[in-house]
Short mmCIF file of C-alpha atoms in Angstrom, two decimals:
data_model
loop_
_atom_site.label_atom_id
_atom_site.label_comp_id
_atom_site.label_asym_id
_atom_site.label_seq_id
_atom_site.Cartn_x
_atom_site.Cartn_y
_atom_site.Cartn_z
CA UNK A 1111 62.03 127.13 80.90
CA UNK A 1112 63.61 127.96 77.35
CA UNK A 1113 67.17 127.55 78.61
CA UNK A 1114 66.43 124.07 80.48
CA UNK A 1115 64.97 123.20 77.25
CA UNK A 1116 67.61 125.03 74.62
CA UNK A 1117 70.28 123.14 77.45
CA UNK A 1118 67.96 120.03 76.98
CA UNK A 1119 68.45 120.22 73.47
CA UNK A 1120 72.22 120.47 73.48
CA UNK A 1121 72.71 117.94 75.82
CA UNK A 1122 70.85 115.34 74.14
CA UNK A 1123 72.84 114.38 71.27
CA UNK A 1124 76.00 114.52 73.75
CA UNK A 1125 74.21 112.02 76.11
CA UNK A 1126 73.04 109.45 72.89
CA UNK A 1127 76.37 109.20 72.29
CA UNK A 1128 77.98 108.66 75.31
CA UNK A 1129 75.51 105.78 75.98
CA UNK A 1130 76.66 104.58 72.32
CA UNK A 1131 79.82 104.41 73.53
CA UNK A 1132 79.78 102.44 76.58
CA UNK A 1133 78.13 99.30 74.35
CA UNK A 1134 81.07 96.94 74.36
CA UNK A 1135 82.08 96.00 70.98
CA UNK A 1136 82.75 91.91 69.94
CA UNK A 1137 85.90 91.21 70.73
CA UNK A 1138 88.13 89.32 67.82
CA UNK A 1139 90.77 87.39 69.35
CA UNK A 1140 91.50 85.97 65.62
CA UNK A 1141 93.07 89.06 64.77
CA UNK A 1142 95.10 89.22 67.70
CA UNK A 1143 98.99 88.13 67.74
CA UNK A 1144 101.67 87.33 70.11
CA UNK A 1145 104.01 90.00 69.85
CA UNK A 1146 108.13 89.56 68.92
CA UNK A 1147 109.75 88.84 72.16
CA UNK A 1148 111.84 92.24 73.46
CA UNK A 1149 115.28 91.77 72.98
CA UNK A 1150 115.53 94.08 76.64
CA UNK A 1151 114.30 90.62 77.99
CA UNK A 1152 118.51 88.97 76.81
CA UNK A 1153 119.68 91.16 79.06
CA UNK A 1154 118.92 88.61 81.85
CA UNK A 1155 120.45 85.56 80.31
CA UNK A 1156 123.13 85.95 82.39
CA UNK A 1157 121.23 85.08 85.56
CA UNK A 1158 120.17 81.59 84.26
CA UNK A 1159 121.25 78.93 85.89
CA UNK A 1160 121.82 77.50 89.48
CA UNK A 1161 124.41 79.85 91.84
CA UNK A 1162 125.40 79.82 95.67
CA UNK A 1163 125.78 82.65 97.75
CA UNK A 1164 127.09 84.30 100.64
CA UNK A 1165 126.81 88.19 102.29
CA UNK A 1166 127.39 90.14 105.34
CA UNK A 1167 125.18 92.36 106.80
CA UNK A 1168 127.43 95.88 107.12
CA UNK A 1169 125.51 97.13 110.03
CA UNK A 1170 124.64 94.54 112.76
CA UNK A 1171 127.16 92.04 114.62
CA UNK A 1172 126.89 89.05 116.52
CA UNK A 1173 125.70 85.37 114.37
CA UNK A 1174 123.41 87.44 112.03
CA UNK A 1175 126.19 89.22 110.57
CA UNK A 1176 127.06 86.10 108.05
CA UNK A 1177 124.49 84.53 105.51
CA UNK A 1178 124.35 82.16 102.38
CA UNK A 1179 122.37 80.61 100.31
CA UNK A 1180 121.53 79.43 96.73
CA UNK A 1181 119.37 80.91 93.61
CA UNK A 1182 118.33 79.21 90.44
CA UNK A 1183 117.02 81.19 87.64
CA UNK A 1184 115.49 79.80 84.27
CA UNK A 1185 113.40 80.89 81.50
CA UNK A 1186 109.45 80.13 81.84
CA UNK A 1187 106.90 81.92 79.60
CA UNK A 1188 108.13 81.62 75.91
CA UNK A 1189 111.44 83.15 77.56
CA UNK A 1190 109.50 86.17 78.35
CA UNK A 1191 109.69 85.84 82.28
CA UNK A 1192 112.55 84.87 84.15
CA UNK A 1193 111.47 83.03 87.15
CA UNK A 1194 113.84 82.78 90.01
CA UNK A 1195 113.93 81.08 93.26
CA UNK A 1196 116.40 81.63 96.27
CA UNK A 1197 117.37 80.16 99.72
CA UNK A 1198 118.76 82.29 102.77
CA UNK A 1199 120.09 81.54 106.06
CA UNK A 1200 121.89 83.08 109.01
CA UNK A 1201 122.28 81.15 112.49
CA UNK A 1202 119.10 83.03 113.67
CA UNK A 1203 116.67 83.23 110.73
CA UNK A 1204 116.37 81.61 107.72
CA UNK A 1205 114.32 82.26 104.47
CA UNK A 1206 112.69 80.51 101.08
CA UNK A 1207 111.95 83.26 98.11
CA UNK A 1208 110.70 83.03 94.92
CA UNK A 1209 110.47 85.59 91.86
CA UNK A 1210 109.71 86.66 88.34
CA UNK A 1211 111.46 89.37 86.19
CA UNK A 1212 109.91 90.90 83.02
CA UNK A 1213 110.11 93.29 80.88
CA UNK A 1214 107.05 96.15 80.28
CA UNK A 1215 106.16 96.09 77.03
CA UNK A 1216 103.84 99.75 77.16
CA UNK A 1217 106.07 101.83 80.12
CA UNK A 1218 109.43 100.17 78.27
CA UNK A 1219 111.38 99.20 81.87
CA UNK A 1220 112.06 95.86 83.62
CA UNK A 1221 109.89 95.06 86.60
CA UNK A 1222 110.13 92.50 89.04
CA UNK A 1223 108.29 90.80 92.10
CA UNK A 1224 109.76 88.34 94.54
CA UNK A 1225 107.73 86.62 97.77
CA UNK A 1226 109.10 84.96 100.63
CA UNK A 1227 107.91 82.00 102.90
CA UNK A 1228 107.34 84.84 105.89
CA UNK A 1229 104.76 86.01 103.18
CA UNK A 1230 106.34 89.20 102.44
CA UNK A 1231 106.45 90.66 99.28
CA UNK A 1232 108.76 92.63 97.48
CA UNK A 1233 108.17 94.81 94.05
CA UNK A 1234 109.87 97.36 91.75
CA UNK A 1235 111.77 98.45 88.42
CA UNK A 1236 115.08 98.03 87.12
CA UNK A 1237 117.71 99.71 85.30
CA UNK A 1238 120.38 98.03 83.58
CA UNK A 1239 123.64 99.82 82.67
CA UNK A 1240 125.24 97.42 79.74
CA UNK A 1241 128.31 99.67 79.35
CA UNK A 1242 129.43 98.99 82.95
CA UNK A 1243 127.44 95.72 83.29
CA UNK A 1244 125.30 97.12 86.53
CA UNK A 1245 121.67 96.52 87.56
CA UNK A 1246 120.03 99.04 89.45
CA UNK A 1247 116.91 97.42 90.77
CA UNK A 1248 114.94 99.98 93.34
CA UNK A 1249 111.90 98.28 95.15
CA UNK A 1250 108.69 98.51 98.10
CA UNK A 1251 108.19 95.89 100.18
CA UNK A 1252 107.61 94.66 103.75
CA UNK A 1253 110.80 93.72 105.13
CA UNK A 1254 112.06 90.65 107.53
CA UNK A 1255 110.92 93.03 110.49
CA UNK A 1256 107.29 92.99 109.13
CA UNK A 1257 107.11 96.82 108.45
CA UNK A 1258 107.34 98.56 104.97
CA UNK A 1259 110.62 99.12 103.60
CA UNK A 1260 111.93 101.09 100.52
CA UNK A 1261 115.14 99.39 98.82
CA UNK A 1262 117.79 99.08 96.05
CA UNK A 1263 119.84 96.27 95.15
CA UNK A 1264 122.65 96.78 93.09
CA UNK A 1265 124.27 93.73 91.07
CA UNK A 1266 127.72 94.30 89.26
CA UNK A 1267 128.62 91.38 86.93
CA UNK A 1268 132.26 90.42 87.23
CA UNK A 1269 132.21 87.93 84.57
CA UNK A 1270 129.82 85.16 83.48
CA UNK A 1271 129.87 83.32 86.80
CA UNK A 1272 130.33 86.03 89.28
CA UNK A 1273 128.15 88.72 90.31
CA UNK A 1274 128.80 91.37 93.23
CA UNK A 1275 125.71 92.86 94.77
CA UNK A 1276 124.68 94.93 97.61
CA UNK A 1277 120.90 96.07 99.30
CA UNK A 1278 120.01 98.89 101.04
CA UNK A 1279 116.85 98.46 102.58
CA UNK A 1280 115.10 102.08 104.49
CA UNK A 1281 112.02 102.99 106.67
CA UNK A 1282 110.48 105.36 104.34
CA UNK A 1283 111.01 106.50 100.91
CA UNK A 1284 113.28 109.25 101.42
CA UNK A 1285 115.55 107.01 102.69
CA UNK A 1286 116.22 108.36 106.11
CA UNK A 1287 116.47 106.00 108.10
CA UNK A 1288 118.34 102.99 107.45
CA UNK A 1289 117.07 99.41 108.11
CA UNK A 1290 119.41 97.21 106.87
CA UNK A 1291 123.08 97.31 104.65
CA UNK A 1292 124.16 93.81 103.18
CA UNK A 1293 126.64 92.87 100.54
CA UNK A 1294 127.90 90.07 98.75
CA UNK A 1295 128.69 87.55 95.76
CA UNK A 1296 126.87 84.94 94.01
CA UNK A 1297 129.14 82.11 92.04
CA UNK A 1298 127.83 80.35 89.42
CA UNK A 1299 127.68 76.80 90.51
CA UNK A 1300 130.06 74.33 88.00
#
């Protein structure tokens, strides 16, 4: 009985304020500010603007080997999201996307999201490599097939109006098993 009530005792204080604590306070949006825009965020100027397209998938043959399309990227946000959208078509399946690419403010990396007419989504970080003018841009999604997928697309900027890219798209995370290998070019449309 004395140590429930010496425990008691302790306890108490602890317990007042932890219930203290969990009072919400007002909130003061007056003192709150939009913050400077990141300059990681010019990094994607380069994208803006309306391009065509046109890849092979490496390992398949027959009329699905070919495919094109077109993207248009522009500035929405206060220039702090780039939104993106993107056609594709082979002579068996064809595809509508759209997407946004940001820049974390807290973790300090890009991140980006795209979704597709089938309804499948795809999400993940980027890395981009100034020096040699590469994005890295490693993803999760569900892929064309309808099962998950684990990818990178890689995106090497020739020059202002042409950029050389390539996905690799696996089963699983370890990147095991293959699922699909495509490469190509966008070209800035004049």
């Amino acid at each position: 009985m004395m140590k429930a009530r010496r425990l008691g005792i302790l306890l108490a204080p602890l317990a007042m304020a932890t219930a203290w604590g969990c009072a919400a306070p007002n909130v003061d949006f007056s003192t709150m500010k939009q913050p400077a825009r990141a300059a990681e965020l010019d990094a994607y100027n380069l994208f803006v603007g309306d391009w065509d397209w046109k890849a092979e998938v490496v390992n398949t043959e027959g009329a699905s080997k070919q495919w094109s399309g077109s993207a248009t990227w522009a500035w929405t946000l206060d220039s702090r999201c780039l939104h993106g959208v993107m056609s594709s078509k082979s002579a068996e399946a064809a595809f509508n996307a759209a997407g946004v690419w940001s820049w974390h403010p807290a973790k300090k990396q890009y991140i980006w999201w795209m979704f597709n007419n089938w309804g499948y989504p795809q999400e993940g970080t980027a890395t981009y490599d100034k020096s040699a003018k590469k994005w890295t841009m490693d993803y999760t999604s569900v892929g064309l097939d309808g099962t998950a997928s684990t990818g990178c697309y890689t995106m090497q900027v020739t020059d202002k109006n042409t950029l050389d890219w390539r996905m690799t798209e696996w089963t699983d995370a370890l990147h095991t098993v293959m699922k699909l290998d495509m490469k190509g070019k966008y070209i800035r449309k004049k």
